[in-house]
XYZ file of C-alpha atoms in Angstrom:
527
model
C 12.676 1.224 -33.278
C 15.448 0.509 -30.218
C 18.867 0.459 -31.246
C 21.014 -2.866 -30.715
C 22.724 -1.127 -27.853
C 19.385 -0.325 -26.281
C 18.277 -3.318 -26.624
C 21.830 -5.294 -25.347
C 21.516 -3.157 -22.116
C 17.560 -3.664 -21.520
C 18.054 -7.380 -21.672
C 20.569 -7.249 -19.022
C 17.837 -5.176 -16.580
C 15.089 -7.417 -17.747
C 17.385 -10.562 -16.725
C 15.580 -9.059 -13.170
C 12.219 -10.114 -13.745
C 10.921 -12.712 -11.722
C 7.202 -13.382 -13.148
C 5.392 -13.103 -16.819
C 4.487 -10.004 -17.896
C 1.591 -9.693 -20.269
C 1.445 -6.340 -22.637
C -1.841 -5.995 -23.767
C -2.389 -3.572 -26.978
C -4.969 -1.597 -28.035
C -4.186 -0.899 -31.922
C -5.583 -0.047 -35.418
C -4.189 0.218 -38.831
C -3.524 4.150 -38.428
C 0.666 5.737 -38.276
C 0.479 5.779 -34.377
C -0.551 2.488 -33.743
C 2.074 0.852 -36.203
C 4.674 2.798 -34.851
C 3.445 1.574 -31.170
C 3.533 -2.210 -32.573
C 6.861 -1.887 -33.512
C 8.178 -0.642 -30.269
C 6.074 -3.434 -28.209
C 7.388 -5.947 -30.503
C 10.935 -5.037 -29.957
C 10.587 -5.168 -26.089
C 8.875 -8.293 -26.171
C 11.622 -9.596 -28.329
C 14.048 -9.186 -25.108
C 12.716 -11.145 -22.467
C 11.574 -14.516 -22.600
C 8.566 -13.651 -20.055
C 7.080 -11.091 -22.492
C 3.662 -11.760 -24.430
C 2.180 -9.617 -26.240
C -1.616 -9.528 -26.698
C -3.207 -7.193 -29.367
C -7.317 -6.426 -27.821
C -9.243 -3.589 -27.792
C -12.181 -3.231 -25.840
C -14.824 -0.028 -26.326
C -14.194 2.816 -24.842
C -10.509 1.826 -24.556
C -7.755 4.952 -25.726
C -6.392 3.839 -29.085
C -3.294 3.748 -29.665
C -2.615 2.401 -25.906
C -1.283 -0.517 -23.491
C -1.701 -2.083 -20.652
C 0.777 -4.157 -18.291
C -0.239 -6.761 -16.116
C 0.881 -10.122 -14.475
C -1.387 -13.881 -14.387
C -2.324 -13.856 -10.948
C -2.087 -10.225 -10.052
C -4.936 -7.672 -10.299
C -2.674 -4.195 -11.652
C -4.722 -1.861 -13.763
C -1.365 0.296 -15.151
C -1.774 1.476 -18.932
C 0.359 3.802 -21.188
C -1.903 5.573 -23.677
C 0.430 7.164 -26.625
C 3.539 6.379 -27.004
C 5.951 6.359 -23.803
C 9.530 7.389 -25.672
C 11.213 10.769 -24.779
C 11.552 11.156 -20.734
C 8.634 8.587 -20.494
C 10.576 5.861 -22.071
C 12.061 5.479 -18.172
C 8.814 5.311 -16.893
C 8.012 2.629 -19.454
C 11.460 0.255 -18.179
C 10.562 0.518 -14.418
C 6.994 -0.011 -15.204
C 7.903 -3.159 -16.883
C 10.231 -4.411 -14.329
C 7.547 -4.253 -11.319
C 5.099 -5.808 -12.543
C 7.378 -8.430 -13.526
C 8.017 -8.545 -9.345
C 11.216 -6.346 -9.268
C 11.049 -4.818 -6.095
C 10.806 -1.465 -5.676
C 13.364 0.967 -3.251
C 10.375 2.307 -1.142
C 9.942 1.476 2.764
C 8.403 -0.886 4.130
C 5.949 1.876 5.691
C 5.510 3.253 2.839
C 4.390 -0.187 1.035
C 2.122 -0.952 3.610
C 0.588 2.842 3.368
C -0.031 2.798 0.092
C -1.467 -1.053 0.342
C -3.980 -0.039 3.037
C -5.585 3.076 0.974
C -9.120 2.652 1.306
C -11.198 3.354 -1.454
C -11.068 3.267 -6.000
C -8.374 5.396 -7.340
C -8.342 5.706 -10.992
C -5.770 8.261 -11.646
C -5.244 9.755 -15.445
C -1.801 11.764 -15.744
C -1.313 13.962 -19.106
C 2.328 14.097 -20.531
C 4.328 16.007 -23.261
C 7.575 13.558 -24.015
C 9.838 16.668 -23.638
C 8.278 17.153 -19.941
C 11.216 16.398 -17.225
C 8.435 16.415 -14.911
C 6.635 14.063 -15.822
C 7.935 10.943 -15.603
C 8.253 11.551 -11.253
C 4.438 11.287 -11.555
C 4.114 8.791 -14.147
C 6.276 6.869 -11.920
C 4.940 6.952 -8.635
C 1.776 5.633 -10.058
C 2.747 2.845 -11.569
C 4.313 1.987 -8.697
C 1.228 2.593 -6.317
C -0.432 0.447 -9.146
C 1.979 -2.695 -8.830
C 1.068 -2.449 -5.268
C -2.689 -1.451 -4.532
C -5.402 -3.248 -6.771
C -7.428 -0.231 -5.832
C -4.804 1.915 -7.690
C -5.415 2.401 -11.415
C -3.269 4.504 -13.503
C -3.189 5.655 -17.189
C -0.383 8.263 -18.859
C -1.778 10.028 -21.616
C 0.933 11.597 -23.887
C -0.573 14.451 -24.846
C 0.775 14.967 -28.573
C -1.260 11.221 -29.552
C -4.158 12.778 -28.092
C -4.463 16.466 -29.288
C -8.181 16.475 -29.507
C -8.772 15.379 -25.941
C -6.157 17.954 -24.487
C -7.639 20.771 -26.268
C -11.446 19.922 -25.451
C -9.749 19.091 -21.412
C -8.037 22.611 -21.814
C -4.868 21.540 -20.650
C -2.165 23.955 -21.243
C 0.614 23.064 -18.789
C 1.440 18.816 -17.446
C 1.877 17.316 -15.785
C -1.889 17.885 -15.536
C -3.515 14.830 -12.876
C -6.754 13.530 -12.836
C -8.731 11.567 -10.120
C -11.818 9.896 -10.925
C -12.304 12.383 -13.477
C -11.640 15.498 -11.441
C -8.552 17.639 -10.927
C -6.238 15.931 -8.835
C -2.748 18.242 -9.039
C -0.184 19.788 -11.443
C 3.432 19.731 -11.348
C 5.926 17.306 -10.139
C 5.126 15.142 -7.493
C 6.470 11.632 -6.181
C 4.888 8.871 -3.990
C 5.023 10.469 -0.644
C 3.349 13.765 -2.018
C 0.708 11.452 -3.906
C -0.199 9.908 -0.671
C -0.251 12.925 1.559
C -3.130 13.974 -0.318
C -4.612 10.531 -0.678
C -4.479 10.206 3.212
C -5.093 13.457 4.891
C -3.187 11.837 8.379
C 0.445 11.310 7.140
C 1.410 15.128 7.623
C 0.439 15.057 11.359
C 2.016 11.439 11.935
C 5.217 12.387 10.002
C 5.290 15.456 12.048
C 5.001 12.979 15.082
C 8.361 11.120 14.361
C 10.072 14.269 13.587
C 9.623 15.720 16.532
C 11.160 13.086 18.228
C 14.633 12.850 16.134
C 17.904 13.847 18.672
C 19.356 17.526 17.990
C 22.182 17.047 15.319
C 25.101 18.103 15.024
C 24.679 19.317 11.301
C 21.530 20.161 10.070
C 21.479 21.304 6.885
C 17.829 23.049 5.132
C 17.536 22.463 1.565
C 18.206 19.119 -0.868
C 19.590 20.756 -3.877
C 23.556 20.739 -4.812
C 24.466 23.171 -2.038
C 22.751 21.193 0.578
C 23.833 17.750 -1.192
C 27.813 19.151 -0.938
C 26.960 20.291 3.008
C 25.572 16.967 3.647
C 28.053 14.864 2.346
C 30.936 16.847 3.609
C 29.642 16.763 7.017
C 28.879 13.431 7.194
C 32.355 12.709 6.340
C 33.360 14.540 9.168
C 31.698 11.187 10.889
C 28.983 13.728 12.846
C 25.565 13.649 13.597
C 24.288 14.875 10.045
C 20.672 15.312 8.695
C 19.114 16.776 5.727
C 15.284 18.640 5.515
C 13.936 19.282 2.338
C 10.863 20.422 0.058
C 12.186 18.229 -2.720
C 15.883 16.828 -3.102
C 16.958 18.157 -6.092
C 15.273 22.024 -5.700
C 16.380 23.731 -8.985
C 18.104 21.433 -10.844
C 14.935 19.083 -10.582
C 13.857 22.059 -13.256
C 16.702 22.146 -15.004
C 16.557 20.414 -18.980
C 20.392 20.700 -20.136
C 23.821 20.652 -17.336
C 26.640 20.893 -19.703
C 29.084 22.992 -17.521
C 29.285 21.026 -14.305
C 32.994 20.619 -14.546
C 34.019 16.735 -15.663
C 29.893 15.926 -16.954
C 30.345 17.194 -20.154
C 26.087 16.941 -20.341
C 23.253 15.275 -18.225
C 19.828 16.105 -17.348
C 18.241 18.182 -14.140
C 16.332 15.257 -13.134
C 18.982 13.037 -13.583
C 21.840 14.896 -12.005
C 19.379 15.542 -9.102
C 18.718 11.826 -9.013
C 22.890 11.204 -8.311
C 22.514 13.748 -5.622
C 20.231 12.293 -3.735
C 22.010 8.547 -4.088
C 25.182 10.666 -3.383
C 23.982 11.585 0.228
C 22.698 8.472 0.741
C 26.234 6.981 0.397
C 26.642 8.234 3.995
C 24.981 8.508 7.337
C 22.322 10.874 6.669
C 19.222 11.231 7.941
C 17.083 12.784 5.129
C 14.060 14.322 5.399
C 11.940 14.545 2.510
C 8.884 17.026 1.183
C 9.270 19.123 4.595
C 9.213 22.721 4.397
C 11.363 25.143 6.950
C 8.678 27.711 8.599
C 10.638 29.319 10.978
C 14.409 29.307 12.317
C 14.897 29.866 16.303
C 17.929 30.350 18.578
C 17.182 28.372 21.756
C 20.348 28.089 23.711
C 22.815 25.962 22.664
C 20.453 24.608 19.744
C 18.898 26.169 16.933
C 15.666 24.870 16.095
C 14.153 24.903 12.748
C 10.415 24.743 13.033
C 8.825 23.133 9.981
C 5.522 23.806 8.219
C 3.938 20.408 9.428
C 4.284 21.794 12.617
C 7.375 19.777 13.967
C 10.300 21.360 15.486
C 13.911 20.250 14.228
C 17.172 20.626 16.518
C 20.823 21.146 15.961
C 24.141 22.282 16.947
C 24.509 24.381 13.627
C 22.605 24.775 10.927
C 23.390 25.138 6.849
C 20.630 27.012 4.781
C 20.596 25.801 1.640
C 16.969 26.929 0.529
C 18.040 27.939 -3.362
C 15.776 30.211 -5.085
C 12.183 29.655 -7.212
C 11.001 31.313 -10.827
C 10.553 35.058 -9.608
C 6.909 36.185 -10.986
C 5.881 39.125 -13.019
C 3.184 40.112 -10.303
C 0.826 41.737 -12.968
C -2.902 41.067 -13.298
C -3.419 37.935 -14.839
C -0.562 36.108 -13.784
C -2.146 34.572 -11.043
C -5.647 33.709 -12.788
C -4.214 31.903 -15.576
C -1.256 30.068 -14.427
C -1.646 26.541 -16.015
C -4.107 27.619 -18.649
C -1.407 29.317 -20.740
C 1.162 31.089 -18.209
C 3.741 28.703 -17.256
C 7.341 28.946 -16.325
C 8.719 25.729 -18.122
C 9.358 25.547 -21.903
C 10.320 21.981 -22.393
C 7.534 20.612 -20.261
C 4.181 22.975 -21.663
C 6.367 23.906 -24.728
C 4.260 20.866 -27.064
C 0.942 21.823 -25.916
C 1.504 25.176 -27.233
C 1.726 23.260 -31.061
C 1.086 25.650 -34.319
C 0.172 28.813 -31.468
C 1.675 32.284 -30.999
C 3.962 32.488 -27.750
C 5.973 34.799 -25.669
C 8.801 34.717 -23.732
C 9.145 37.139 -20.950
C 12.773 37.590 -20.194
C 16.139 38.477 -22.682
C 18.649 36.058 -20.169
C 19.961 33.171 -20.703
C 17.139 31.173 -19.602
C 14.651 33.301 -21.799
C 16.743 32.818 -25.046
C 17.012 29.578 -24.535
C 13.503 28.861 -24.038
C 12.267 31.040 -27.087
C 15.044 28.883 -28.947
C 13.603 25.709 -27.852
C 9.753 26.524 -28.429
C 10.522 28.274 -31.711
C 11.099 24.389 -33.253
C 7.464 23.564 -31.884
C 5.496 27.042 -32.033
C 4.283 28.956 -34.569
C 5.767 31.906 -33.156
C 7.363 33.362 -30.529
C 7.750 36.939 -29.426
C 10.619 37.625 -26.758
C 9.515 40.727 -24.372
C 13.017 42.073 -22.579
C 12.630 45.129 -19.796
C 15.625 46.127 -20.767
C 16.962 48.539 -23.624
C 19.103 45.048 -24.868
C 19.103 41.439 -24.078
C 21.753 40.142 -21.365
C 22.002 36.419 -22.732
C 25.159 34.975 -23.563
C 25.960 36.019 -27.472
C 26.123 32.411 -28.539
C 22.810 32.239 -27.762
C 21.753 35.303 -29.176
C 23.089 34.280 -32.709
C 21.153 31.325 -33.088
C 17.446 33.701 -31.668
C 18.873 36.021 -34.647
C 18.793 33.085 -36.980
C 15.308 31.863 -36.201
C 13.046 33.544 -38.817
C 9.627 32.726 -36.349
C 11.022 34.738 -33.516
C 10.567 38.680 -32.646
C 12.579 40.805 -30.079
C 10.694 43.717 -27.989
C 13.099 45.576 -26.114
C 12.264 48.082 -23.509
C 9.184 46.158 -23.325
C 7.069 46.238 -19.511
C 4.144 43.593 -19.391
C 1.770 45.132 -17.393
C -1.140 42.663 -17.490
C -2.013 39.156 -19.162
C -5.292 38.806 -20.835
C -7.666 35.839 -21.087
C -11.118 34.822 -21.650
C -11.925 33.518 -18.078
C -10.895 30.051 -19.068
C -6.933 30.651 -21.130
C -4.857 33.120 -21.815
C -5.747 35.004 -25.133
C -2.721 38.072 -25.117
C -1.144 39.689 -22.797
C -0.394 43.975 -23.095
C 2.752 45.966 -22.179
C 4.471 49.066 -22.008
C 7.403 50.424 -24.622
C 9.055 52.359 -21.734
C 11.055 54.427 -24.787
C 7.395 56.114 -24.739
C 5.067 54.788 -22.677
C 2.921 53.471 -25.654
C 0.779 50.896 -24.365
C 0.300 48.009 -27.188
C -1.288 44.235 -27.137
C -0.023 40.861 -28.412
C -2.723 38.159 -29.421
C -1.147 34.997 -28.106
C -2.273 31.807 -26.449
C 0.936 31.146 -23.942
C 3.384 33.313 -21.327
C 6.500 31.597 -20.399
C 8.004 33.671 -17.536
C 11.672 33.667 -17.782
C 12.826 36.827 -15.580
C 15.236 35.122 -12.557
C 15.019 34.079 -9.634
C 14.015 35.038 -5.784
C 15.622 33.249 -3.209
C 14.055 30.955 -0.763
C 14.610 33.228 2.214
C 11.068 34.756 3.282
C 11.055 32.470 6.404
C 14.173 33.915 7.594
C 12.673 37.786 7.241
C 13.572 39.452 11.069
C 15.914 36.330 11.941
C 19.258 37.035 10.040
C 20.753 39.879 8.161
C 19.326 40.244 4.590
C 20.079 41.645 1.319
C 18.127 43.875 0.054
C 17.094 41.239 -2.775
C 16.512 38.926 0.131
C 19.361 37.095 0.400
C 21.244 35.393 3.578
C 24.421 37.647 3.995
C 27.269 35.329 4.652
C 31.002 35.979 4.861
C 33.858 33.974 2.821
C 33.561 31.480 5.369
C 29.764 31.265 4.841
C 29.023 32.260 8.507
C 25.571 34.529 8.769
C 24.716 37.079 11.198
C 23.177 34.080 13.744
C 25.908 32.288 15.436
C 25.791 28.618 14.269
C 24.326 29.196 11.719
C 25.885 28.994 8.023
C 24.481 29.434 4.574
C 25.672 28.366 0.664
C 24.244 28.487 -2.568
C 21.303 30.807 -4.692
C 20.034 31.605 -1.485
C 22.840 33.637 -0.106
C 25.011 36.594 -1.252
C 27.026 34.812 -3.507
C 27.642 36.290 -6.433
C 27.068 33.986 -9.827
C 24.104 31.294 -9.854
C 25.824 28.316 -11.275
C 25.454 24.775 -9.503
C 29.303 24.026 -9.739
C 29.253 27.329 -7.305
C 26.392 26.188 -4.749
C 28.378 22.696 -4.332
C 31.500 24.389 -4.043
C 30.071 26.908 -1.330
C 27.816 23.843 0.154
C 30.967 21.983 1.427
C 32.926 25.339 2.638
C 29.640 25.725 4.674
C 29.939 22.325 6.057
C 33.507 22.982 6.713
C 32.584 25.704 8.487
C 29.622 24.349 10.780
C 32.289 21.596 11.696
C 35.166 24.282 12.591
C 32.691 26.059 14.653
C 31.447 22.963 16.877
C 35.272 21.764 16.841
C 35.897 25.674 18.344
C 33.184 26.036 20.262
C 33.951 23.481 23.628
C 37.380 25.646 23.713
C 35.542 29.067 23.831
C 32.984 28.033 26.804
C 36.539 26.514 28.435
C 37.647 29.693 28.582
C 35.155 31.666 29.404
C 34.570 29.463 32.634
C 38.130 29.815 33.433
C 38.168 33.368 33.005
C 34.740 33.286 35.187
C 36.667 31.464 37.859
């Protein structure tokens, strides 16, 4: 199953394990299974402290396997079979319970080691999710660390059945002891903010206490990478708060126009951000959310949703944008149960089912491309009178014989039977016919908003909400600068937000090189 490349570099990361690892299988004689042998056999073929066990014990998801150590009680299984993003997941799992260490704190180790309690977690997967894997993950890890902790990944295409009776329509979808945990992306330190309800208010604690920068720059994505980095350079006081490093791009399935990476990944490109940064003196702040921005003298404080309050000199807003909605009835209701806003991670679930796409861009082509090779159909629903994706793009939709374009086409509500979507209705706005499409998914394609409504009555505004700046980035508060999605800026690409992250850094450190001069002469002139 692994290629002889694969397998030449895997042996060099394995040559990292320090204990035995013991893979036990749950198999039978059916396709799944076989295919599942073939791929444990070929790991355990690369490292001398690999055994494999075949055992199944009732009540025990076939195909499936479970990693553990002699010695150490870790309850971490994979139930399907972890290749596609998961294969990752399946590498680092490997390596810590064979007693690689892991990057996290030392606070954070000895967090998640005192959790109180039994934690069996169950995450569902689709291989094609880029989401996944952050929660599949941070699991395993809490797993190699807490006996409390057990974890199982469940990739959802090996276990159809159970998905449709569990009604899952959008992963990943996490369970707790057999109740509802979360959806979506999340990583260790959002895990164990819900796990233990005190880490907001103690994080909030130390934050409070951090010295004003001279730099502080809101948002992690590749504007607020670019600001970070270049002010750090500058060798001054820099530091970094952020929902999630990566924003965006964390979404983001194909970057092939990043100037010199001819293709990578979202997740992966987000990923060399982050290690980027961390290259230099930054102070990042992780999975903190800007509430409120405040002049206060010399400072400008950026109070956070947690409740701390964040100082600095200047300040570079690099919030991005988020997946604008179609506000309509329904929306709301039956997001995750059959409206969802990422093709490539709920695309699978959607198997042999009709779909639409709402949205005739670039990003709505491409997804209607992408879930045309899984669907059974797909029916693309454009506002306007033509679609506005690149033509490349719109050749191969033409080619696609499962696929339907509705121009001129309003959605106006989405339609379910309490539980998941069942259709959704719209408007042809060439007559104001109102019609209805019998589907079982919404993908919402239609742009973005930008990240700006904690800014509303603090700086100057577009009227689509974004920061004005100038061409040096400068807003209408002095001090503070802004780059990327979030701002006037004309063209959403990420090779623009990096380029307009470091010309905001550039300009946060002309202004605090400028400023000692101006209050020099304004004393003088005082005098």
């Amino acid at each position: 199953m692994l290629d002889n490349d694969i397998k030449s570099q895997l042996q060099g990361h394995f040559a990292n394990i320090t204990r035995p690892v013991e893979i036990i299988a749950a198999l039978d004689d059916g396709e799944k299974s076989q295919e599942l042998r073939e791929l444990l056999n070929d790991i355990t073929s690369l490292s001398p402290r690999f055994k494999l066990v075949e055992h199944a014990e009732p009540g025990i998801r076939t195909p499936s396997f479970a990693l553990t150590t002699p010695g150490q009680d870790i309850h971490l299984r994979f139930s399907g079979i972890p290749m596609g993003h998961e294969f990752t997941s399946l590498i680092l799992a490997l390596l810590q319970v064979g007693g690689h260490p892991s990057k996290l704190s030392p606070e954070t180790i000895e967090q998640i080691r005192s959790l109180d309690g039994e934690y069996k977690f169950e995450t569902y997967v689709s291989l094609s999710c880029q989401n996944c894997p952050d929660v599949v993950q941070a699991l395993n890890l809490m797993a190699t660390i807490n006996p409390r902790i057990g974890v199982e990944m469940i990739e959802g295409g090996t276990f159809e059945q159970e998905v449709a009776e569990k009604q899952i329509l959008s992963v990943p979808a996490i369970f707790l002891n057999g109740e509802e945990f979360g959806q979506g992306r999340m990583g260790v330190e959002e895990i164990l903010a819900k796990l233990d309800t005190g880490t907001d208010a103690r994080e909030a604690e130390k934050l409070d206490a951090r010295a004003p920068y001279d730099v502080l720059v809101v948002g992690g994505g590749p504007a607020g990478a670019a600001a970070a980095i270049y002010a750090a350079r500058k060798g001054i006081r820099t530091g970094v708060v952020a929902e999630r490093f990566g924003g965006q791009v964390l979404d983001t399935m194909e970057i092939a126009n990043f100037i010199s990476v001819t293709h990578t990944e979202g997740p992966q490109f987000a990923v060399a951000l982050e290690e980027h940064v961390k290259d230099y003196e930054v102070d990042i702040m992780n999975r903190q959310r800007a509430d409120k921005l405040v002049a206060n003298g010399d400072l400008v404080e950026v109070k956070l949703a947690n409740g701390a309050t964040l100082k600095s000199k200047t300040i570079v807003l690099a919030t991005g944008a988020r997946w604008r909605n179609m506000n309509v009835p329904g929306e709301t209701e039956y997001r995750t149960k059959g409206v969802t806003y990422c093709p490539h991670c709920d695309g699978p679930l959607f198997k042999g089912k009709r779909v639409a796409v709402i949205g005739g861009g670039n990003s709505g082509i491409e997804a209607a491309i992408d879930l045309a090779g899984v669907v059974a159909h797909v029916t693309v629903l454009e506002f306007d009178s033509k679609l506005r994706a690149d033509e490349v793009l719109q050749r191969k939709l033409r080619s696609l014989a499962n696929v339907d374009v509705i121009l001129s086409a309003q959605t106006t509500e989405v339609l379910g039977d309490g539980s998941k979507v069942t259709g959704l209705k719209f408007t042809d706005r060439t007559n104001g016919e109102s019609r209805e499409l019998e589907l079982a998914g919404v993908f919402v394609q239609i742009g973005l908003l930008p990240n700006t409504d904690f800014l509303k009555g603090t700086l100057a505004l577009s009227p689509r909400g974004e920061v004005e700046i100038d061409a040096h980035g400068r807003t209408s508060m002095p001090g503070v600068f802004a780059a990327g999605d979030a701002t006037t800026t004309p063209f959403k690409q990420i090779v623009i937000a990096a380029g307009e992250g470091a010309k905001a850094a550039l300009s946060a450190f002309d202004y605090l090189i400028r400023a000692p001069i101006a209050d020099a002469s304004a004393e003088k002139i005082a005098a």
